[in-house]
PDB file of C-alpha atoms in Angstrom:
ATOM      1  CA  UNK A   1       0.000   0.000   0.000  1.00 44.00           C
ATOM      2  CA  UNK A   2       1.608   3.377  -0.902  1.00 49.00           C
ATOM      3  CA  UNK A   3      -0.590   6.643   0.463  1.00 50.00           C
ATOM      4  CA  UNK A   4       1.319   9.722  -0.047  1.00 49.00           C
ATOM      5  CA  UNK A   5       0.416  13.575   0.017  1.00 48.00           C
ATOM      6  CA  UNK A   6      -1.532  15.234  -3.194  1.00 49.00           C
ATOM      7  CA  UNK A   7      -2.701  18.289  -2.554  1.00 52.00           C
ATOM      8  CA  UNK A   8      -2.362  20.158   0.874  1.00 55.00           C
ATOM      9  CA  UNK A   9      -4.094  17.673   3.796  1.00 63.00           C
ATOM     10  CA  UNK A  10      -5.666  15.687   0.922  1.00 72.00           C
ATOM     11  CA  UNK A  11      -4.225  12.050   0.270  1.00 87.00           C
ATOM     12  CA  UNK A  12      -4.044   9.262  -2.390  1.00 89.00           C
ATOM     13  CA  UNK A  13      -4.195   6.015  -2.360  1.00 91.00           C
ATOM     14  CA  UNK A  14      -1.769   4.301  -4.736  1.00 91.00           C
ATOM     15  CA  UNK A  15      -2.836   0.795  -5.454  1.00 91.00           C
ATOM     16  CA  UNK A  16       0.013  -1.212  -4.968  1.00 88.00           C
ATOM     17  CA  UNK A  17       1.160  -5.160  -6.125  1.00 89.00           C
ATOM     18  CA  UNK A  18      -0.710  -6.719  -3.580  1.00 89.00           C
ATOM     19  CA  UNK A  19      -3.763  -4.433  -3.708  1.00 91.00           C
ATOM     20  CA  UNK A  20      -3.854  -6.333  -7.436  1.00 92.00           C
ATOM     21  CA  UNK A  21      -2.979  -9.451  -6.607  1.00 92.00           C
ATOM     22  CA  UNK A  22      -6.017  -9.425  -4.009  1.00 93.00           C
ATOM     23  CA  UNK A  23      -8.564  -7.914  -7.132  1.00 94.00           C
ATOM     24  CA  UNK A  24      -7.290 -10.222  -9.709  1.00 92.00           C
ATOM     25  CA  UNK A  25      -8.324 -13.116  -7.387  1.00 94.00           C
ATOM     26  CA  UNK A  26     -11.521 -12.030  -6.869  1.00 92.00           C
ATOM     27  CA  UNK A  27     -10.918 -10.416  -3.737  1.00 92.00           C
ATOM     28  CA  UNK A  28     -11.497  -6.857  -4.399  1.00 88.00           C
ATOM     29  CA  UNK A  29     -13.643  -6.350  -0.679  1.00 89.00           C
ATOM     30  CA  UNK A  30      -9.669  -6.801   0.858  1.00 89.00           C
ATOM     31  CA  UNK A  31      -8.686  -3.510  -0.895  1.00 88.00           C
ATOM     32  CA  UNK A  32     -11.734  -1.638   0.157  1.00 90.00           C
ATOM     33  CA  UNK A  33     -11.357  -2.648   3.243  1.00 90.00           C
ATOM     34  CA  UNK A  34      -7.688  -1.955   3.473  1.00 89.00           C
ATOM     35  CA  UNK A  35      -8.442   1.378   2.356  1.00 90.00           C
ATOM     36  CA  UNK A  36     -11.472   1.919   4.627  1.00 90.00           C
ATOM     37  CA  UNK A  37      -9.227   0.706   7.473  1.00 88.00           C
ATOM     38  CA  UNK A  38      -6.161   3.211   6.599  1.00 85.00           C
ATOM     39  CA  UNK A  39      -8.670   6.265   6.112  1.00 86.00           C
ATOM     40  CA  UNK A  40     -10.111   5.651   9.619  1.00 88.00           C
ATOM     41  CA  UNK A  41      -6.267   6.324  11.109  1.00 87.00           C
ATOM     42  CA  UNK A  42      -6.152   8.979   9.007  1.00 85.00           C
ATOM     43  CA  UNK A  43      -4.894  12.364  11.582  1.00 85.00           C
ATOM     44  CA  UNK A  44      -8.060  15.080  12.284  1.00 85.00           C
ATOM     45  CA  UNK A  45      -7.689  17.162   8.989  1.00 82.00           C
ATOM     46  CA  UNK A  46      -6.493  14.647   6.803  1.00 84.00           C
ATOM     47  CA  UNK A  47      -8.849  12.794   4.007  1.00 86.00           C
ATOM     48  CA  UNK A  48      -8.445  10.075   1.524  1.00 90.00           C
ATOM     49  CA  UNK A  49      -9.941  11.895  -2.286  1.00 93.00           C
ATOM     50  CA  UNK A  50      -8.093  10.197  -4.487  1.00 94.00           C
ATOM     51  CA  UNK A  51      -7.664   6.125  -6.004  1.00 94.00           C
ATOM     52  CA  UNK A  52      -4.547   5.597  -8.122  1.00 94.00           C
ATOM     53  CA  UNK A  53      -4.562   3.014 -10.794  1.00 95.00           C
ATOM     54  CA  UNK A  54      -1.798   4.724 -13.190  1.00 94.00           C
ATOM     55  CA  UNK A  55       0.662   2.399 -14.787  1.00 94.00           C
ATOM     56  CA  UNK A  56      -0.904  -0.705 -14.244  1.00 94.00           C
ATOM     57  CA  UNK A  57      -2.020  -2.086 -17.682  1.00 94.00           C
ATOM     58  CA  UNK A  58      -5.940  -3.094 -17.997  1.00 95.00           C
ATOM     59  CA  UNK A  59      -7.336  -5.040 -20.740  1.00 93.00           C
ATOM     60  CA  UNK A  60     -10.139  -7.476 -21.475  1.00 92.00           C
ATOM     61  CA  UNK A  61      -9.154  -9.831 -18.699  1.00 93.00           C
ATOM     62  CA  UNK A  62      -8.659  -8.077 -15.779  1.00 95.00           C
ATOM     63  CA  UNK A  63     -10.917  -5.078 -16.435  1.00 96.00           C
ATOM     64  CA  UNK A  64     -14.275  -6.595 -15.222  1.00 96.00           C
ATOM     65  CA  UNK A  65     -12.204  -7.510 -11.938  1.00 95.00           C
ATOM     66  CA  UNK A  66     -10.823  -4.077 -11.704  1.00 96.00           C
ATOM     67  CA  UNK A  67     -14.011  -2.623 -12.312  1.00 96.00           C
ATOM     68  CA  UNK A  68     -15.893  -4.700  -9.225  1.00 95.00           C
ATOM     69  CA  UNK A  69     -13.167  -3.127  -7.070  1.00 94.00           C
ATOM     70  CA  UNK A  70     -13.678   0.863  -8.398  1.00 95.00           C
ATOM     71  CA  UNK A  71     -17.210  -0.064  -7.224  1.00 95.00           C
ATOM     72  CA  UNK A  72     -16.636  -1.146  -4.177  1.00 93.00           C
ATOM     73  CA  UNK A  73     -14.613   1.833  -3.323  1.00 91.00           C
ATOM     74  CA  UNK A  74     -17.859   3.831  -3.618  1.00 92.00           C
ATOM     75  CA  UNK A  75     -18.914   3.927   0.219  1.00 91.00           C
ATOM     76  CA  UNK A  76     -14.949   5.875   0.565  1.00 91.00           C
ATOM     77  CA  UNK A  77     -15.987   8.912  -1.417  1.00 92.00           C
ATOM     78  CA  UNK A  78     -13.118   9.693  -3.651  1.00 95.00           C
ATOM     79  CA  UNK A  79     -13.113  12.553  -5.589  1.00 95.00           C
ATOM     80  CA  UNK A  80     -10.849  11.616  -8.108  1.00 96.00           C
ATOM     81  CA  UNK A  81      -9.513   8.142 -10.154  1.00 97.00           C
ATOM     82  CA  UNK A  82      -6.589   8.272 -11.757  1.00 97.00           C
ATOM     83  CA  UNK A  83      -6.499   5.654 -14.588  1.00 97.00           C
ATOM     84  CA  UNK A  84      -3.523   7.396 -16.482  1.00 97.00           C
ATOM     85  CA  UNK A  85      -1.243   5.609 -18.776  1.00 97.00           C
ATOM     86  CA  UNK A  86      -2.923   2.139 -18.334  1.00 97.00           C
ATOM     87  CA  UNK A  87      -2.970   1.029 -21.827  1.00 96.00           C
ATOM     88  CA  UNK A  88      -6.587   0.962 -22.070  1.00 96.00           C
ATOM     89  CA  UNK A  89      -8.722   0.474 -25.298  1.00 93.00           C
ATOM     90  CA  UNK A  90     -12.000   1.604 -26.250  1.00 94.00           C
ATOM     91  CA  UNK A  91     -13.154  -1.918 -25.677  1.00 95.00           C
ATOM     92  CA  UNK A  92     -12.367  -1.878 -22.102  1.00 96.00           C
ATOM     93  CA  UNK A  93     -13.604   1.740 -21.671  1.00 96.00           C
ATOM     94  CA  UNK A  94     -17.495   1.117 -21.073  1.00 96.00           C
ATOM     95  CA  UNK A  95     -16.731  -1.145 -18.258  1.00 97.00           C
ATOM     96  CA  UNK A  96     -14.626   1.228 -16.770  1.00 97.00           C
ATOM     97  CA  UNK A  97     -16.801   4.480 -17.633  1.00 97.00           C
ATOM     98  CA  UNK A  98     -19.749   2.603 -15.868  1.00 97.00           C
ATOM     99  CA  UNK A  99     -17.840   1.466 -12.574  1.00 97.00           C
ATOM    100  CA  UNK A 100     -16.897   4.965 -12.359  1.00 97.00           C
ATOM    101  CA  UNK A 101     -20.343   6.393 -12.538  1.00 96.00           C
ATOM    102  CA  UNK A 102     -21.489   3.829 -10.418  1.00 96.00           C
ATOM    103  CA  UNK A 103     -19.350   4.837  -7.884  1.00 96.00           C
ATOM    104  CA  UNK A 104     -19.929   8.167  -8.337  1.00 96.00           C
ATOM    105  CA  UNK A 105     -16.499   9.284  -8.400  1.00 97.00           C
ATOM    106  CA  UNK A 106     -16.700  13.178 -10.443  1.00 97.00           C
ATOM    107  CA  UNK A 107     -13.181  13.177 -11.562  1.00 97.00           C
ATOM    108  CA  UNK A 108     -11.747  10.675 -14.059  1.00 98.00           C
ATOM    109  CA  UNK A 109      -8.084  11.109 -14.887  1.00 97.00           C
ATOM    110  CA  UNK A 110      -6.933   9.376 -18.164  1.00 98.00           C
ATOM    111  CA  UNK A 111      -4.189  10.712 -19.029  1.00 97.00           C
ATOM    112  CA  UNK A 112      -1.654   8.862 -21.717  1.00 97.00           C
ATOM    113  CA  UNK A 113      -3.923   6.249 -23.016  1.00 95.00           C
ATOM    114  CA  UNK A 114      -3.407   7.202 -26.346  1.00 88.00           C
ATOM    115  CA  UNK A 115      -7.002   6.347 -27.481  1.00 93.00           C
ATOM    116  CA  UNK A 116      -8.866   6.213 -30.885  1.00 92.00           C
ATOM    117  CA  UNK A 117     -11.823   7.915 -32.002  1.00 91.00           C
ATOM    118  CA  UNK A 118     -14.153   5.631 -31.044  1.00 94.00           C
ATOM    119  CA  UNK A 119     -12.667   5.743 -27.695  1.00 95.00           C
ATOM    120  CA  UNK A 120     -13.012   9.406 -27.118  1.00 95.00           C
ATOM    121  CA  UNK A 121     -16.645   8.976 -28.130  1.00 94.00           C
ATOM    122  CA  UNK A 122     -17.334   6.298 -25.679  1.00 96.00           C
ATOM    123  CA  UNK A 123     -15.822   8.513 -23.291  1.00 96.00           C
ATOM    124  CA  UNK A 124     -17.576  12.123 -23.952  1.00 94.00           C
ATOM    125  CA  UNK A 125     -21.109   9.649 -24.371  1.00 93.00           C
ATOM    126  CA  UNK A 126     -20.365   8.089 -20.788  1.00 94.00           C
ATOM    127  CA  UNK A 127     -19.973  10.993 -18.658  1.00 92.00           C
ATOM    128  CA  UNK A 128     -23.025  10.706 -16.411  1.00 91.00           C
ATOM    129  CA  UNK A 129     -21.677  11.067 -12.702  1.00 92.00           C
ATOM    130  CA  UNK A 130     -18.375  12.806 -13.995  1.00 95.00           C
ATOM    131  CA  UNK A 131     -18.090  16.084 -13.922  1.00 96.00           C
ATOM    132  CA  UNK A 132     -14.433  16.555 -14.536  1.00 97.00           C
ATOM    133  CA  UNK A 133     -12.387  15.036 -17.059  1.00 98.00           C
ATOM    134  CA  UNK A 134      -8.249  15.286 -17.412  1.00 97.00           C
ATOM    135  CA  UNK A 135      -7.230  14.011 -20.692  1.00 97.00           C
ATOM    136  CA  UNK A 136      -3.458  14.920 -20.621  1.00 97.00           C
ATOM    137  CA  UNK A 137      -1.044  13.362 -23.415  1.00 96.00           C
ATOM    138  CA  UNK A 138      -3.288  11.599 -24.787  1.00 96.00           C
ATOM    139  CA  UNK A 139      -2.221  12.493 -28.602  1.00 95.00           C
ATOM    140  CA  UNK A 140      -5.523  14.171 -29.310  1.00 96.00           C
ATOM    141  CA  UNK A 141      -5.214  16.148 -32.600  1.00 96.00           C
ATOM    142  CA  UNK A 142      -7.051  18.672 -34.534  1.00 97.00           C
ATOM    143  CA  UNK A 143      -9.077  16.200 -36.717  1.00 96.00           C
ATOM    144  CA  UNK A 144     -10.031  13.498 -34.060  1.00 95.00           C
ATOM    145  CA  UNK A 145     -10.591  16.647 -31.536  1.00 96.00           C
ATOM    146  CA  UNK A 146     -13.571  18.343 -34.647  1.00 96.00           C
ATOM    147  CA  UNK A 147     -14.710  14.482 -34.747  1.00 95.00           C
ATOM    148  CA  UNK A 148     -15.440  14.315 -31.228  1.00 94.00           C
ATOM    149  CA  UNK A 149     -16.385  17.814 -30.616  1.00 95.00           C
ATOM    150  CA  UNK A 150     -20.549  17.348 -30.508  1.00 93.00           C
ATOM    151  CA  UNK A 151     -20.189  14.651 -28.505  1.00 92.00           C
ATOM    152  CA  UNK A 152     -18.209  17.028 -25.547  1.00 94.00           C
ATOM    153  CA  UNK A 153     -21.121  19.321 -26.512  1.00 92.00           C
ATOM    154  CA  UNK A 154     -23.328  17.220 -25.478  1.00 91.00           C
ATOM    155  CA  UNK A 155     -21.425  16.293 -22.298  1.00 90.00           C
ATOM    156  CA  UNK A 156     -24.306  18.334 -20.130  1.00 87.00           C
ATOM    157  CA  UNK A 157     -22.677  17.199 -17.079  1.00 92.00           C
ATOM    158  CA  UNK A 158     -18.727  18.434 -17.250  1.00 95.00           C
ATOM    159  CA  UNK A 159     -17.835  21.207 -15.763  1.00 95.00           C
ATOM    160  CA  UNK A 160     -14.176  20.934 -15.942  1.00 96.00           C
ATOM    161  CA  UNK A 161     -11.835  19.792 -18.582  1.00 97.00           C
ATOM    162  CA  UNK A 162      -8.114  19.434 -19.107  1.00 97.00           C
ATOM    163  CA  UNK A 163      -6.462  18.756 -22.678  1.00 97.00           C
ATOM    164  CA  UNK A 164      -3.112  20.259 -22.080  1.00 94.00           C
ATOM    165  CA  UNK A 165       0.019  18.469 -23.676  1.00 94.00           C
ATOM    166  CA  UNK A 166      -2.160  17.627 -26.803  1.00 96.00           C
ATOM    167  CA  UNK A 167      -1.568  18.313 -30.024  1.00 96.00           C
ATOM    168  CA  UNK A 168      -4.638  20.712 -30.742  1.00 96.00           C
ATOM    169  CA  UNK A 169      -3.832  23.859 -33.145  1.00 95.00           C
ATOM    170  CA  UNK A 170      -5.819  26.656 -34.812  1.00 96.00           C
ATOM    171  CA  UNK A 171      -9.015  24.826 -35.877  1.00 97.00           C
ATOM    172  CA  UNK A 172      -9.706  23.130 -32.193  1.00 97.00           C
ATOM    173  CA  UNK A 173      -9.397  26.377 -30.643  1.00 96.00           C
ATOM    174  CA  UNK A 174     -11.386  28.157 -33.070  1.00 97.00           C
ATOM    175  CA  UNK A 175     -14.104  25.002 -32.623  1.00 97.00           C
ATOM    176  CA  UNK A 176     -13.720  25.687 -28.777  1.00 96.00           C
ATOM    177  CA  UNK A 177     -14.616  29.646 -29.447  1.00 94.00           C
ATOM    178  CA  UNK A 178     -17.128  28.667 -31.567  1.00 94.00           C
ATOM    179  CA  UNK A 179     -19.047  25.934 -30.623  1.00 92.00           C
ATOM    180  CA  UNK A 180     -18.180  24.284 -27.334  1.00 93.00           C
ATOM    181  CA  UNK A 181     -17.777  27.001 -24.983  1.00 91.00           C
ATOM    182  CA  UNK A 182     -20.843  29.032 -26.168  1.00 89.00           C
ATOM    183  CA  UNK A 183     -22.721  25.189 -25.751  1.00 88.00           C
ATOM    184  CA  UNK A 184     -21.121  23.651 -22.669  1.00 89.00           C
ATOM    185  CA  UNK A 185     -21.162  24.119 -18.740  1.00 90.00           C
ATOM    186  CA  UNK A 186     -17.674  24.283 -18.618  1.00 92.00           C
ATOM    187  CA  UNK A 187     -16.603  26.510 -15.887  1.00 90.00           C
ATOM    188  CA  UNK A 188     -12.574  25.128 -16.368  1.00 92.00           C
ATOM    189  CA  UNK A 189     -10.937  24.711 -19.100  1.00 94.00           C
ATOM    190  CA  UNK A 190      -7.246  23.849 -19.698  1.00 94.00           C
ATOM    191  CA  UNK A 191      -5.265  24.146 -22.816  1.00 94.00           C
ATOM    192  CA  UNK A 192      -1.878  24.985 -22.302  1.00 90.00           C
ATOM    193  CA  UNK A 193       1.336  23.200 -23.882  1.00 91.00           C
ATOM    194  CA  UNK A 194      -0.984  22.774 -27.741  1.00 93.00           C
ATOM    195  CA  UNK A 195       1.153  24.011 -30.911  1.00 93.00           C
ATOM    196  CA  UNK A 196      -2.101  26.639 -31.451  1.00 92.00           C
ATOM    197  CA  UNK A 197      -0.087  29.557 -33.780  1.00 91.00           C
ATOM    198  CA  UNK A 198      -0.050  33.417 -32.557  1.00 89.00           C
ATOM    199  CA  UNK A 199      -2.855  34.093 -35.407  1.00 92.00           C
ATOM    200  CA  UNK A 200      -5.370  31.391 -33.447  1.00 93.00           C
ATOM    201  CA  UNK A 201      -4.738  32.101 -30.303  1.00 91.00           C
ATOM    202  CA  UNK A 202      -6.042  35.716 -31.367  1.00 91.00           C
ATOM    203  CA  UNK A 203      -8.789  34.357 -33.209  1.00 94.00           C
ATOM    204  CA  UNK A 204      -9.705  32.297 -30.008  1.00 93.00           C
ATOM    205  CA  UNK A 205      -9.080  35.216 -27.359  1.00 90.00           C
ATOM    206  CA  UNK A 206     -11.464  37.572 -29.776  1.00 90.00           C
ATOM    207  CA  UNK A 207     -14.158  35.156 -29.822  1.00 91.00           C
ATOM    208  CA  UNK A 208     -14.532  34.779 -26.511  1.00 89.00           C
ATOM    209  CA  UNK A 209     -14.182  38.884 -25.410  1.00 85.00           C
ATOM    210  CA  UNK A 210     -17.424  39.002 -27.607  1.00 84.00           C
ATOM    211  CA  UNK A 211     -19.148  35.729 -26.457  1.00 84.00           C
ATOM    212  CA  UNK A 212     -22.419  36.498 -24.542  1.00 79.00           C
ATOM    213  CA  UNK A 213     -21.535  35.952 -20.750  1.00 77.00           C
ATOM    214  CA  UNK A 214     -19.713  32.230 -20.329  1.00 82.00           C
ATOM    215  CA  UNK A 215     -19.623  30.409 -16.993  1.00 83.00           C
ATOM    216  CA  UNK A 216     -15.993  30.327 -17.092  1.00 82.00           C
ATOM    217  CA  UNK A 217     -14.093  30.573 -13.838  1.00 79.00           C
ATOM    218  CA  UNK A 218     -10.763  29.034 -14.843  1.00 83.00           C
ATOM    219  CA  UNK A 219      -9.204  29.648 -18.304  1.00 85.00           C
ATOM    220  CA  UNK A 220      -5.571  27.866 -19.088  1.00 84.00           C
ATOM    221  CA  UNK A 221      -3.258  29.021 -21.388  1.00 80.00           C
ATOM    222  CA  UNK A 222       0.047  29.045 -19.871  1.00 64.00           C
ATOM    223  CA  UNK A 223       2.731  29.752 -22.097  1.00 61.00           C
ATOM    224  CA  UNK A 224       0.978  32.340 -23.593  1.00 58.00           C
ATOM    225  CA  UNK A 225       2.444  34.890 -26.635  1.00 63.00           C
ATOM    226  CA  UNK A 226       4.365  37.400 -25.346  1.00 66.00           C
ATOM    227  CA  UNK A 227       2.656  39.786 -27.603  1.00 74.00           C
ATOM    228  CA  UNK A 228       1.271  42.553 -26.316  1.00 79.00           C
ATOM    229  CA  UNK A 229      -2.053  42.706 -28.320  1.00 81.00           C
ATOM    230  CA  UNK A 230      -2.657  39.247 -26.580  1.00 81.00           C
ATOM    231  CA  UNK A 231      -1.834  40.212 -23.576  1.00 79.00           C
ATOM    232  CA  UNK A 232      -4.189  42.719 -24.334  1.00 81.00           C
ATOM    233  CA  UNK A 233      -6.982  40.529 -25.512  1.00 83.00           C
ATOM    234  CA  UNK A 234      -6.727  37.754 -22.961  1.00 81.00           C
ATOM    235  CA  UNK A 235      -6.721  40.749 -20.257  1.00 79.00           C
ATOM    236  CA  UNK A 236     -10.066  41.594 -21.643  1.00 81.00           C
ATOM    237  CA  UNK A 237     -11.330  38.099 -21.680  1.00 81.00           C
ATOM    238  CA  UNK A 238     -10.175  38.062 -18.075  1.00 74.00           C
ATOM    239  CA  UNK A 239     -11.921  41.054 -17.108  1.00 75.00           C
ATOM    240  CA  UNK A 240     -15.273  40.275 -19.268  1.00 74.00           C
ATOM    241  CA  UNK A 241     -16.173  37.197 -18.805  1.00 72.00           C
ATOM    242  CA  UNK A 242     -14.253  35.701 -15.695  1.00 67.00           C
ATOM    243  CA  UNK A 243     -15.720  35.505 -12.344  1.00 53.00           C
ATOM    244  CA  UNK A 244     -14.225  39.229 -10.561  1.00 51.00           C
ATOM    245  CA  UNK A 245     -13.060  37.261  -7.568  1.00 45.00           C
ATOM    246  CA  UNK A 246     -10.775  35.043  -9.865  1.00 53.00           C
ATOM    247  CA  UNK A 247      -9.214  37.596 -11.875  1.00 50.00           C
ATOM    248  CA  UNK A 248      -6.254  38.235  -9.875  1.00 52.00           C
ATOM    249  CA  UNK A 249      -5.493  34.332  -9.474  1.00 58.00           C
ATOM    250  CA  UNK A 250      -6.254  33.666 -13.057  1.00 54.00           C
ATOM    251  CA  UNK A 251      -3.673  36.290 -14.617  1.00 56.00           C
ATOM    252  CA  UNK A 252      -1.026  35.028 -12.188  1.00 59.00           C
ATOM    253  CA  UNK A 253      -1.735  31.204 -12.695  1.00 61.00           C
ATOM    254  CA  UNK A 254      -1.955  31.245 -16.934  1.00 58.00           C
ATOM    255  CA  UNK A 255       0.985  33.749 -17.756  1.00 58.00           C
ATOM    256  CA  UNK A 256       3.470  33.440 -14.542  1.00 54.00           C
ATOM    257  CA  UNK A 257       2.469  29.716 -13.881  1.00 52.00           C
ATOM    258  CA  UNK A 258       1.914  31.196 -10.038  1.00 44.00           C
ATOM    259  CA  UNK A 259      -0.815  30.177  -7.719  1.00 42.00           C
ATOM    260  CA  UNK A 260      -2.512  32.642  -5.839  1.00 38.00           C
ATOM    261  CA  UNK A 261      -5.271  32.002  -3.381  1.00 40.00           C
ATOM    262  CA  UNK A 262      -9.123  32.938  -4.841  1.00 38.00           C
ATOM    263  CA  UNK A 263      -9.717  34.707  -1.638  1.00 36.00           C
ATOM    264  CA  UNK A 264      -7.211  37.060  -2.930  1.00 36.00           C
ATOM    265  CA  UNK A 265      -7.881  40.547  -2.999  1.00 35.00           C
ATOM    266  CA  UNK A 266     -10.201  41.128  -6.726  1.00 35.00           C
ATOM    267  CA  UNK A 267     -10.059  44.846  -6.117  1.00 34.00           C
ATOM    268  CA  UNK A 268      -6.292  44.572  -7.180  1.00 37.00           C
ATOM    269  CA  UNK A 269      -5.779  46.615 -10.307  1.00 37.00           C
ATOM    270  CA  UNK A 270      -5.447  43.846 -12.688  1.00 35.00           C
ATOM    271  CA  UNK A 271      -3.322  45.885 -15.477  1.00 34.00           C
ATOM    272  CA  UNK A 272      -0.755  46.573 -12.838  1.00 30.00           C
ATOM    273  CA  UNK A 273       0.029  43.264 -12.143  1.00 31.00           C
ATOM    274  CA  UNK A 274      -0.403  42.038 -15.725  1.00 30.00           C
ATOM    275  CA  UNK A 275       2.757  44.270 -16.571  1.00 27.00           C
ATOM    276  CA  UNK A 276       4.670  42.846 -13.603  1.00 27.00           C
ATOM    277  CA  UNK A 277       4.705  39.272 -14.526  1.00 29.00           C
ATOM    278  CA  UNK A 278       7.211  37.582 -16.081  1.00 27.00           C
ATOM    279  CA  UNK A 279       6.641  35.751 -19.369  1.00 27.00           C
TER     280      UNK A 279
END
């Protein structure tokens, strides 16, 4: 068992060797338990939000196994599952998808699965109970990303989604101006580390400063141009359609990569500190 420090006093779980020794044998009940019996020790403060798969390959014969032990994790609450880089396939996915929703876990991490179209689709058509979706490295490119598109639209449920370190350029940011975010609940959206070009990241930043009001709280572009009439623009996005409170915290976080605290003065002047960051 490996349980280590995430995020302030919230902890992972890290399935470990044994943990899948015990659910390939049909004894997934001795990993909830072990789980449910670690969480209770857990220090006042302290809480158990996230179950770590990464790394450990699923396919056709282990994933219905795998999948009775996600649900029996449901009674622990997790937050997140992180089922990165576990070679999975678009015919394991709906098992998976369904033990997730079933355990009504909102935050599904695949990152570096390297899936097909159909497996996007299965996953944008299975949302149900997730509300946040983290699809990092996951080779998703402009044409695949316009194939898939309606079916994020139709995602009524997500509220958050990450596609950094993808390979989307000018025509899946222009389809995100266009279509999804105008469409979608999204109220995050990540996108930094994509080969977009200067001309369609101003394309993208103009649609949105006229976009009727968007629920947006959290827009990602890190690594932003350096240019100042993009500076300019995404200032304006910032100011127009962001929630006030954020403003501060969002500037800081997409061009300086800094992490400021939303409680953070908003009545800050934003310009100010836009023209002492650090690109």
């Amino acid at each position: 068992m490996s349980v280590y420090g995430a995020i302030g006093n919230q902890l992972e779980y890290q399935v470990d060797e044994l943990d899948l020794k015990n659910i390939l044998a049909g004894q997934s009940d001795v990993i909830s338990n072990r789980i449910a019996s670690f969480a209770a020790q857990l220090p006042v403060g302290k809480k158990l939000t996230g179950l770590d798969f990464s790394c450990n390959p699923i396919n056709k014969d282990t994933v219905g196994l795998i999948c009775v032990a996600i649900q029996d994790c449901a009674a622990l609450g997790f937050q997140y599952i992180n089922l990165g880089d576990c070679h999975i396939t678009a015919e394991s996915l709906p098992q998976l998808l369904q033990a997730v929703n079933v355990a009504k876990i909102p935050h599904l991490i695949l990152n570096g699965n390297k899936l097909d179209e159909s497996g996007f689709q299965i996953v944008f058509d299975s949302l149900d109970n997730i509300t946040e979706l983290t699809l990092q490295h996951s080779r998703l490119q402009d044409d695949l990303f316009l194939e898939v598109a309606p079916s994020i639209a139709q995602a009524k449920n997500l509220r958050k989604l990450d596609l950094r370190h993808n390979e989307l350029s000018d025509k899946s940011f222009a389809c995100i101006a266009d279509k999804l975010l105008p469409s979608t609940g999204l109220v995050s959206l990540w996108l930094d580390n994509n080969p977009v070009s200067e001309s369609g990241l101003k394309y993208f930043l103009k649609k949105l400063k006229v976009a009727d009001e968007l629920p947006l709280i959290c827009l990602d572009i890190n690594h932003i141009s350096s240019a100042e009439d993009i500076k300019h623009d995404f200032e304006e996005v910032v100011r127009r359609q962001l929630n006030p409170i954020l403003q501060l915290k969002q500037l800081c976080e997409t061009l300086a990569g800094t992490s400021i605290q939303p409680e953070a003065e908003a009545s800050q002047d934003v310009s100010s500190n836009l023209r002492r960051l650090t690109l």
